[in-house]
Amino acid sequence: MRYIIAQKNKKDSIVEKLVSLCKRKGFIFQSSEIYGGLNGCYDYGPLGVELLNNIKQSWWQFMTYREDVEGLDASILMHPKVWEASGHVENFTDPMIDCKQCKARFRVDTLGESYNEKRKKKLIISLKEKLSAIPEKMEKYNMLISEENDLNDNFELLLESEFAFELLSEAACPQCGTKNSFTEPKNFNLMFKTFLGPVEDSGNTIFLRPETAQGIFVNFLNVQQATRQKLPFGIAQIGKAFRNEINTKNFLFRTREFEQMEMQYFVKPGEDQTAYDKWKELRKSWYISLGMPEDKLRFKDHPEDKLAHYAKAAVDIEYLFPFGWGEIEGIHNRTDFDLKRHEEFSGKSMKYFDDEAKEKFVPFIIETSAGASRGFFAFLTNAYNEEEVNGETRVVMKFHPQLAPIKVAIFPLVNKDGMPEIAREIENDLRPFMKVFYDSKGAVGRRYRRMDEVGTPFCITVDTQTLEDKTVTVRERDSMEQERVKIEDLLHYLLKKLK
Ligand code: GAP
């Protein structure tokens, strides 16, 4: 008998179980673990790198194996002017506050998470008392805050306002508990800096890119001219991005080094909304095609007052993680902001020549920006299942076959009677086509469990019957059903099932 005892519903423990499974099975290791680790950085182990590559390969195929999208791989280090033009030098900041006592640093806009409602209420009352003596400030306060708003929303609005410091002046530091210990908020730029060449001075400062998008913008005309693409068309790239995040959190969700899979779609102004709507749906369909249930995905529009400096409209695709909804991809209407800024800062034209209309203009851009590492975490979480089978718990990672790190495991039932030789032959035949794993150790039931835990869709067993009729048992991971397949048909059978 088999029934599901836990399917992503033990919210708190699932991330912990995943972290442990990831290390045990070689999906993810903490970076520089033997030195105590490096916060916000992770290494992808043998199975992790397979899963990550499969996600990237699936994205690449979905996004670029089409007539209207070209690929690119731009360098991580770019001319420093790029980041002035993009607005990152000026705007890519988080307001930070330090505790003078314990020196801990916090992002001001997330400090609300550290106080309960009673505390927040007290802090707001006390702020109001202070402001009531200064009519101009009180007027601003009243414009900002509505009594009808939820208390938490009001607190958040105040944290994002000029009143943050006064609001927090009587709050206790979440780390050491000291009151009246916060410094004034300061803007902290999230870009990592380094130096080009041997001289470490400000003239040689460059940045590790915080998004891959800019590499695409600056190459827009190179790609267009080389490929003779006409609008609308897109440029896609996958690559590392770096952000000196203040609060890394939830395992792989927010890290300092991560990978993005971005596509910029260039359109004629006026055709931007249609392209935005189209890509929004297409991108969601990609997650569904890889096994994410529709009810665990949703769109979340950015309110107008929270839009990034470059965006006219933006929507996140969110996945329901065990800790709540979280963004896995952003779709933005970036207008002509980026190309116009690069035109302005480089002095080079970024205009497209429409040879039918005989006119030149700067295209609008629709961006689809997915996190490969964040997607990895979502696919990993989505795959995790615990089931009870014959009184025992089986942990099974139900990856979509396209994403599974190992596609097929091959077992000889026993290590004699010629079975290992046949199993090795099958392994050699399949290896050029897919990632396979040979295992001859322990009872077959235990070997199945080991492969379930890493999400291998098929296990092949060479047994006594194989010696008689040249068939093997193929066991499917999710249903655990077995069927006999002729050895000569195995490759065709598996390739069909793994699509
Ligand atoms: N070019 C637009 C851009 O970078 P973003 O919303 O800042 O937009 C896009 O990032 C995606 O990159 C996010 O949806 C997320 O999947 C991923 N991402 C952003 N910051 C990340 C971080 N610190 N760690 C992991 N993934 C991150």
Short mmCIF file of N, CA and C in Angstrom, two decimals, residues 206-336:
data_model
loop_
_atom_site.label_atom_id
_atom_site.label_comp_id
_atom_site.label_asym_id
_atom_site.label_seq_id
_atom_site.Cartn_x
_atom_site.Cartn_y
_atom_site.Cartn_z
N ILE A 206 36.04 49.03 -11.42
CA ILE A 206 34.98 48.46 -12.26
C ILE A 206 34.09 47.59 -11.37
N PHE A 207 32.98 47.15 -11.94
CA PHE A 207 31.99 46.41 -11.14
C PHE A 207 31.78 45.01 -11.69
N LEU A 208 31.44 44.09 -10.79
CA LEU A 208 30.96 42.79 -11.24
C LEU A 208 29.50 43.01 -11.60
N ARG A 209 29.07 42.57 -12.77
CA ARG A 209 27.72 42.95 -13.22
C ARG A 209 26.63 42.47 -12.25
N PRO A 210 25.68 43.34 -11.93
CA PRO A 210 24.57 42.93 -11.06
C PRO A 210 23.40 42.36 -11.86
N GLU A 211 23.46 42.45 -13.18
CA GLU A 211 22.45 41.83 -14.05
C GLU A 211 23.12 41.58 -15.40
N THR A 212 22.62 40.58 -16.13
CA THR A 212 23.23 40.29 -17.43
C THR A 212 22.69 41.22 -18.52
N ALA A 213 21.57 41.86 -18.23
CA ALA A 213 20.85 42.65 -19.24
C ALA A 213 21.71 43.67 -19.97
N GLN A 214 22.60 44.36 -19.23
CA GLN A 214 23.33 45.46 -19.87
C GLN A 214 24.25 44.96 -20.99
N GLY A 215 24.76 43.74 -20.85
CA GLY A 215 25.60 43.16 -21.90
C GLY A 215 24.81 43.03 -23.20
N ILE A 216 23.52 42.79 -23.05
CA ILE A 216 22.65 42.68 -24.24
C ILE A 216 22.39 44.05 -24.83
N PHE A 217 22.09 45.04 -23.98
CA PHE A 217 21.76 46.37 -24.51
C PHE A 217 22.93 46.95 -25.32
N VAL A 218 24.15 46.84 -24.74
CA VAL A 218 25.27 47.48 -25.44
C VAL A 218 25.62 46.73 -26.73
N ASN A 219 25.15 45.49 -26.86
CA ASN A 219 25.42 44.73 -28.09
C ASN A 219 24.23 44.70 -29.05
N PHE A 220 23.21 45.48 -28.73
CA PHE A 220 21.98 45.42 -29.53
C PHE A 220 22.25 45.58 -31.03
N LEU A 221 23.01 46.62 -31.40
CA LEU A 221 23.22 46.86 -32.84
C LEU A 221 24.21 45.86 -33.44
N ASN A 222 25.20 45.43 -32.64
CA ASN A 222 26.13 44.40 -33.14
C ASN A 222 25.36 43.16 -33.56
N VAL A 223 24.46 42.71 -32.67
CA VAL A 223 23.71 41.48 -32.95
C VAL A 223 22.74 41.72 -34.11
N GLN A 224 22.07 42.86 -34.08
CA GLN A 224 21.07 43.13 -35.13
C GLN A 224 21.74 43.17 -36.51
N GLN A 225 22.90 43.84 -36.57
CA GLN A 225 23.56 43.96 -37.87
C GLN A 225 24.16 42.63 -38.32
N ALA A 226 24.71 41.87 -37.36
CA ALA A 226 25.32 40.59 -37.72
C ALA A 226 24.28 39.58 -38.19
N THR A 227 23.10 39.65 -37.61
CA THR A 227 22.09 38.62 -37.93
C THR A 227 21.04 39.12 -38.91
N ARG A 228 21.04 40.40 -39.19
CA ARG A 228 20.05 41.07 -40.06
C ARG A 228 18.61 40.82 -39.57
N GLN A 229 18.49 40.73 -38.23
CA GLN A 229 17.14 40.58 -37.65
C GLN A 229 16.37 41.87 -37.83
N LYS A 230 15.05 41.72 -37.97
CA LYS A 230 14.18 42.89 -38.03
C LYS A 230 13.31 42.89 -36.77
N LEU A 231 12.89 44.06 -36.36
CA LEU A 231 12.01 44.13 -35.18
C LEU A 231 10.69 43.43 -35.50
N PRO A 232 10.07 42.78 -34.56
CA PRO A 232 10.54 42.55 -33.20
C PRO A 232 11.47 41.34 -33.16
N PHE A 233 12.53 41.45 -32.35
CA PHE A 233 13.39 40.28 -32.14
C PHE A 233 14.03 40.40 -30.76
N GLY A 234 14.56 39.26 -30.29
CA GLY A 234 15.12 39.25 -28.94
C GLY A 234 16.57 38.78 -28.92
N ILE A 235 17.24 39.10 -27.83
CA ILE A 235 18.60 38.58 -27.58
C ILE A 235 18.58 37.96 -26.18
N ALA A 236 19.09 36.72 -26.12
CA ALA A 236 19.02 35.98 -24.85
C ALA A 236 20.42 35.67 -24.36
N GLN A 237 20.59 35.66 -23.06
CA GLN A 237 21.87 35.18 -22.52
C GLN A 237 21.69 34.63 -21.11
N ILE A 238 22.61 33.70 -20.80
CA ILE A 238 22.64 33.11 -19.47
C ILE A 238 24.00 33.48 -18.87
N GLY A 239 24.01 33.92 -17.63
CA GLY A 239 25.32 34.22 -17.06
C GLY A 239 25.23 34.61 -15.60
N LYS A 240 26.43 34.69 -15.00
CA LYS A 240 26.52 35.02 -13.58
C LYS A 240 26.22 36.49 -13.34
N ALA A 241 25.61 36.76 -12.21
CA ALA A 241 25.41 38.13 -11.75
C ALA A 241 25.79 38.16 -10.27
N PHE A 242 26.15 39.33 -9.80
CA PHE A 242 26.66 39.46 -8.42
C PHE A 242 25.98 40.63 -7.73
N ARG A 243 25.51 40.41 -6.54
CA ARG A 243 24.93 41.51 -5.76
C ARG A 243 25.37 41.34 -4.32
N ASN A 244 25.86 42.43 -3.76
CA ASN A 244 26.31 42.37 -2.37
C ASN A 244 25.10 42.50 -1.45
N GLU A 245 24.22 41.49 -1.52
CA GLU A 245 22.97 41.52 -0.75
C GLU A 245 23.29 41.65 0.74
N ILE A 246 22.51 42.46 1.44
CA ILE A 246 22.74 42.63 2.87
C ILE A 246 22.23 41.41 3.61
N ASN A 247 20.99 41.05 3.29
CA ASN A 247 20.44 39.87 3.95
C ASN A 247 20.28 38.76 2.92
N THR A 248 21.20 37.81 2.94
CA THR A 248 20.99 36.63 2.10
C THR A 248 19.99 35.80 2.87
N LYS A 249 19.12 35.07 2.18
CA LYS A 249 18.18 34.29 2.99
C LYS A 249 17.62 33.08 2.24
N ASN A 250 17.02 32.20 3.06
CA ASN A 250 16.34 31.03 2.52
C ASN A 250 17.19 30.25 1.53
N PHE A 251 18.35 29.82 2.00
CA PHE A 251 19.19 28.90 1.22
C PHE A 251 19.55 29.54 -0.11
N LEU A 252 19.05 29.03 -1.24
CA LEU A 252 19.48 29.54 -2.54
C LEU A 252 18.63 30.71 -3.02
N PHE A 253 17.65 31.12 -2.23
CA PHE A 253 16.70 32.13 -2.73
C PHE A 253 17.38 33.46 -2.99
N ARG A 254 18.12 33.95 -2.01
CA ARG A 254 18.82 35.22 -2.22
C ARG A 254 20.30 35.02 -1.90
N THR A 255 21.12 35.00 -2.92
CA THR A 255 22.54 34.75 -2.73
C THR A 255 23.33 35.94 -3.30
N ARG A 256 24.62 35.95 -3.07
CA ARG A 256 25.42 37.08 -3.55
C ARG A 256 25.96 36.83 -4.95
N GLU A 257 26.13 35.57 -5.27
CA GLU A 257 26.54 35.20 -6.63
C GLU A 257 25.46 34.27 -7.14
N PHE A 258 24.90 34.56 -8.31
CA PHE A 258 23.84 33.73 -8.84
C PHE A 258 23.85 33.81 -10.35
N GLU A 259 22.99 33.01 -10.97
CA GLU A 259 22.95 33.04 -12.43
C GLU A 259 21.60 33.51 -12.91
N GLN A 260 21.64 34.30 -13.96
CA GLN A 260 20.39 34.79 -14.56
C GLN A 260 20.23 34.22 -15.96
N MET A 261 18.99 34.12 -16.38
CA MET A 261 18.67 33.72 -17.75
C MET A 261 17.75 34.84 -18.25
N GLU A 262 18.34 35.73 -19.04
CA GLU A 262 17.58 36.93 -19.43
C GLU A 262 17.41 37.01 -20.94
N MET A 263 16.28 37.59 -21.34
CA MET A 263 16.03 37.83 -22.75
C MET A 263 15.46 39.24 -22.88
N GLN A 264 16.03 40.00 -23.81
CA GLN A 264 15.52 41.35 -24.07
C GLN A 264 14.90 41.32 -25.46
N TYR A 265 13.63 41.70 -25.52
CA TYR A 265 12.89 41.64 -26.78
C TYR A 265 12.66 43.07 -27.27
N PHE A 266 13.22 43.38 -28.43
CA PHE A 266 13.20 44.75 -28.97
C PHE A 266 11.99 44.91 -29.88
N VAL A 267 11.21 45.93 -29.60
CA VAL A 267 9.97 46.13 -30.37
C VAL A 267 9.83 47.60 -30.78
N LYS A 268 8.96 47.81 -31.74
CA LYS A 268 8.62 49.16 -32.17
C LYS A 268 7.80 49.81 -31.04
N PRO A 269 8.10 51.08 -30.71
CA PRO A 269 7.26 51.72 -29.69
C PRO A 269 5.79 51.62 -30.11
N GLY A 270 4.95 51.33 -29.15
CA GLY A 270 3.52 51.16 -29.47
C GLY A 270 3.16 49.69 -29.55
N GLU A 271 4.20 48.83 -29.80
CA GLU A 271 3.92 47.38 -29.84
C GLU A 271 4.40 46.71 -28.56
N ASP A 272 4.77 47.52 -27.59
CA ASP A 272 5.37 46.99 -26.36
C ASP A 272 4.36 46.22 -25.50
N GLN A 273 3.13 46.73 -25.41
CA GLN A 273 2.17 46.09 -24.52
C GLN A 273 1.83 44.67 -25.00
N THR A 274 1.67 44.53 -26.32
CA THR A 274 1.33 43.20 -26.87
C THR A 274 2.47 42.22 -26.58
N ALA A 275 3.71 42.70 -26.78
CA ALA A 275 4.85 41.81 -26.54
C ALA A 275 4.96 41.46 -25.06
N TYR A 276 4.69 42.42 -24.21
CA TYR A 276 4.73 42.21 -22.75
C TYR A 276 3.73 41.10 -22.36
N ASP A 277 2.50 41.23 -22.88
CA ASP A 277 1.46 40.24 -22.54
C ASP A 277 1.84 38.86 -23.06
N LYS A 278 2.42 38.83 -24.26
CA LYS A 278 2.77 37.53 -24.88
C LYS A 278 3.86 36.83 -24.07
N TRP A 279 4.92 37.58 -23.73
CA TRP A 279 6.04 36.95 -23.03
C TRP A 279 5.68 36.55 -21.62
N LYS A 280 4.80 37.30 -21.00
CA LYS A 280 4.33 36.97 -19.66
C LYS A 280 3.72 35.55 -19.66
N GLU A 281 2.85 35.30 -20.61
CA GLU A 281 2.19 33.99 -20.67
C GLU A 281 3.18 32.90 -21.09
N LEU A 282 4.03 33.23 -22.07
CA LEU A 282 5.00 32.22 -22.54
C LEU A 282 5.91 31.78 -21.41
N ARG A 283 6.38 32.73 -20.62
CA ARG A 283 7.32 32.40 -19.56
C ARG A 283 6.66 31.52 -18.50
N LYS A 284 5.42 31.83 -18.17
CA LYS A 284 4.75 31.00 -17.16
C LYS A 284 4.57 29.57 -17.71
N SER A 285 4.27 29.50 -19.01
CA SER A 285 4.04 28.18 -19.61
C SER A 285 5.31 27.32 -19.56
N TRP A 286 6.49 27.97 -19.57
CA TRP A 286 7.74 27.20 -19.50
C TRP A 286 7.84 26.45 -18.16
N TYR A 287 7.50 27.13 -17.07
CA TYR A 287 7.57 26.47 -15.75
C TYR A 287 6.57 25.32 -15.68
N ILE A 288 5.39 25.56 -16.26
CA ILE A 288 4.36 24.50 -16.21
C ILE A 288 4.81 23.30 -17.05
N SER A 289 5.44 23.59 -18.19
CA SER A 289 5.88 22.48 -19.06
C SER A 289 6.95 21.62 -18.36
N LEU A 290 7.58 22.17 -17.32
CA LEU A 290 8.60 21.40 -16.61
C LEU A 290 8.07 20.87 -15.27
N GLY A 291 6.77 20.79 -15.17
CA GLY A 291 6.17 20.09 -14.04
C GLY A 291 5.75 20.93 -12.86
N MET A 292 5.81 22.27 -12.99
CA MET A 292 5.34 23.07 -11.86
C MET A 292 3.82 23.18 -11.93
N PRO A 293 3.13 22.85 -10.84
CA PRO A 293 1.67 22.92 -10.89
C PRO A 293 1.19 24.36 -10.98
N GLU A 294 0.12 24.58 -11.73
CA GLU A 294 -0.37 25.95 -11.96
C GLU A 294 -0.72 26.65 -10.66
N ASP A 295 -1.23 25.88 -9.68
CA ASP A 295 -1.65 26.55 -8.44
C ASP A 295 -0.47 26.93 -7.54
N LYS A 296 0.72 26.59 -7.95
CA LYS A 296 1.90 27.03 -7.18
C LYS A 296 2.63 28.17 -7.89
N LEU A 297 2.01 28.67 -8.95
CA LEU A 297 2.59 29.80 -9.69
C LEU A 297 1.56 30.92 -9.72
N ARG A 298 2.02 32.15 -9.63
CA ARG A 298 1.09 33.26 -9.82
C ARG A 298 1.85 34.48 -10.36
N PHE A 299 1.08 35.38 -10.96
CA PHE A 299 1.65 36.66 -11.40
C PHE A 299 1.45 37.67 -10.29
N LYS A 300 2.46 38.49 -10.05
CA LYS A 300 2.28 39.59 -9.09
C LYS A 300 2.74 40.88 -9.77
N ASP A 301 1.77 41.74 -10.06
CA ASP A 301 2.11 43.02 -10.70
C ASP A 301 2.82 43.92 -9.72
N HIS A 302 3.80 44.70 -10.20
CA HIS A 302 4.43 45.71 -9.35
C HIS A 302 3.54 46.94 -9.33
N PRO A 303 3.20 47.46 -8.15
CA PRO A 303 2.43 48.70 -8.13
C PRO A 303 3.26 49.83 -8.73
N GLU A 304 2.57 50.81 -9.31
CA GLU A 304 3.27 51.87 -10.04
C GLU A 304 4.35 52.56 -9.20
N ASP A 305 4.05 52.80 -7.91
CA ASP A 305 5.01 53.54 -7.09
C ASP A 305 6.20 52.68 -6.64
N LYS A 306 6.18 51.39 -6.98
CA LYS A 306 7.32 50.53 -6.60
C LYS A 306 8.11 50.06 -7.83
N LEU A 307 7.82 50.63 -9.00
CA LEU A 307 8.50 50.17 -10.21
C LEU A 307 9.98 50.55 -10.17
N ALA A 308 10.83 49.69 -10.77
CA ALA A 308 12.26 50.02 -10.88
C ALA A 308 12.39 51.28 -11.74
N HIS A 309 13.55 51.96 -11.59
CA HIS A 309 13.70 53.25 -12.26
C HIS A 309 13.57 53.16 -13.78
N TYR A 310 13.77 51.96 -14.35
CA TYR A 310 13.75 51.83 -15.80
C TYR A 310 12.40 51.31 -16.34
N ALA A 311 11.47 50.96 -15.45
CA ALA A 311 10.31 50.20 -15.92
C ALA A 311 9.02 51.01 -16.00
N LYS A 312 8.24 50.69 -17.04
CA LYS A 312 6.91 51.30 -17.18
C LYS A 312 5.86 50.34 -16.61
N ALA A 313 6.15 49.05 -16.71
CA ALA A 313 5.27 48.03 -16.12
C ALA A 313 6.13 46.83 -15.76
N ALA A 314 5.75 46.14 -14.71
CA ALA A 314 6.53 44.96 -14.31
C ALA A 314 5.64 43.96 -13.59
N VAL A 315 5.95 42.70 -13.84
CA VAL A 315 5.20 41.64 -13.15
C VAL A 315 6.20 40.55 -12.76
N ASP A 316 5.98 39.98 -11.58
CA ASP A 316 6.83 38.86 -11.16
C ASP A 316 6.06 37.56 -11.39
N ILE A 317 6.80 36.53 -11.78
CA ILE A 317 6.21 35.19 -11.69
C ILE A 317 6.67 34.67 -10.33
N GLU A 318 5.71 34.32 -9.50
CA GLU A 318 6.06 33.84 -8.15
C GLU A 318 5.76 32.35 -8.03
N TYR A 319 6.56 31.70 -7.22
CA TYR A 319 6.36 30.28 -6.91
C TYR A 319 6.07 30.17 -5.42
N LEU A 320 5.19 29.24 -5.08
CA LEU A 320 4.85 29.07 -3.66
C LEU A 320 5.90 28.17 -2.98
N PHE A 321 6.92 28.82 -2.41
CA PHE A 321 7.97 28.09 -1.68
C PHE A 321 7.41 27.64 -0.32
N PRO A 322 8.08 26.76 0.39
CA PRO A 322 7.58 26.35 1.71
C PRO A 322 7.47 27.53 2.67
N PHE A 323 8.25 28.61 2.43
CA PHE A 323 8.19 29.77 3.31
C PHE A 323 7.29 30.87 2.77
N GLY A 324 6.56 30.59 1.70
CA GLY A 324 5.63 31.59 1.14
C GLY A 324 5.94 31.89 -0.31
N TRP A 325 5.14 32.80 -0.91
CA TRP A 325 5.33 33.14 -2.32
C TRP A 325 6.63 33.90 -2.50
N GLY A 326 7.38 33.56 -3.54
CA GLY A 326 8.64 34.27 -3.81
C GLY A 326 8.85 34.42 -5.30
N GLU A 327 9.42 35.54 -5.70
CA GLU A 327 9.65 35.81 -7.12
C GLU A 327 10.69 34.84 -7.69
N ILE A 328 10.35 34.25 -8.84
CA ILE A 328 11.37 33.45 -9.53
C ILE A 328 11.77 34.10 -10.85
N GLU A 329 10.93 35.00 -11.35
CA GLU A 329 11.25 35.67 -12.62
C GLU A 329 10.53 37.01 -12.68
N GLY A 330 11.20 37.98 -13.30
CA GLY A 330 10.56 39.29 -13.47
C GLY A 330 10.39 39.58 -14.96
N ILE A 331 9.25 40.14 -15.32
CA ILE A 331 9.03 40.57 -16.71
C ILE A 331 8.80 42.07 -16.66
N HIS A 332 9.62 42.80 -17.41
CA HIS A 332 9.56 44.26 -17.34
C HIS A 332 9.34 44.87 -18.71
N ASN A 333 8.58 45.94 -18.74
CA ASN A 333 8.56 46.80 -19.93
C ASN A 333 9.57 47.90 -19.62
N ARG A 334 10.76 47.81 -20.21
CA ARG A 334 11.85 48.75 -19.87
C ARG A 334 11.81 49.99 -20.77
N THR A 335 10.79 50.09 -21.58
CA THR A 335 10.63 51.21 -22.53
C THR A 335 11.91 51.39 -23.36
N ASP A 336 12.22 52.66 -23.71
CA ASP A 336 13.46 52.91 -24.45
C ASP A 336 14.53 53.46 -23.51
#
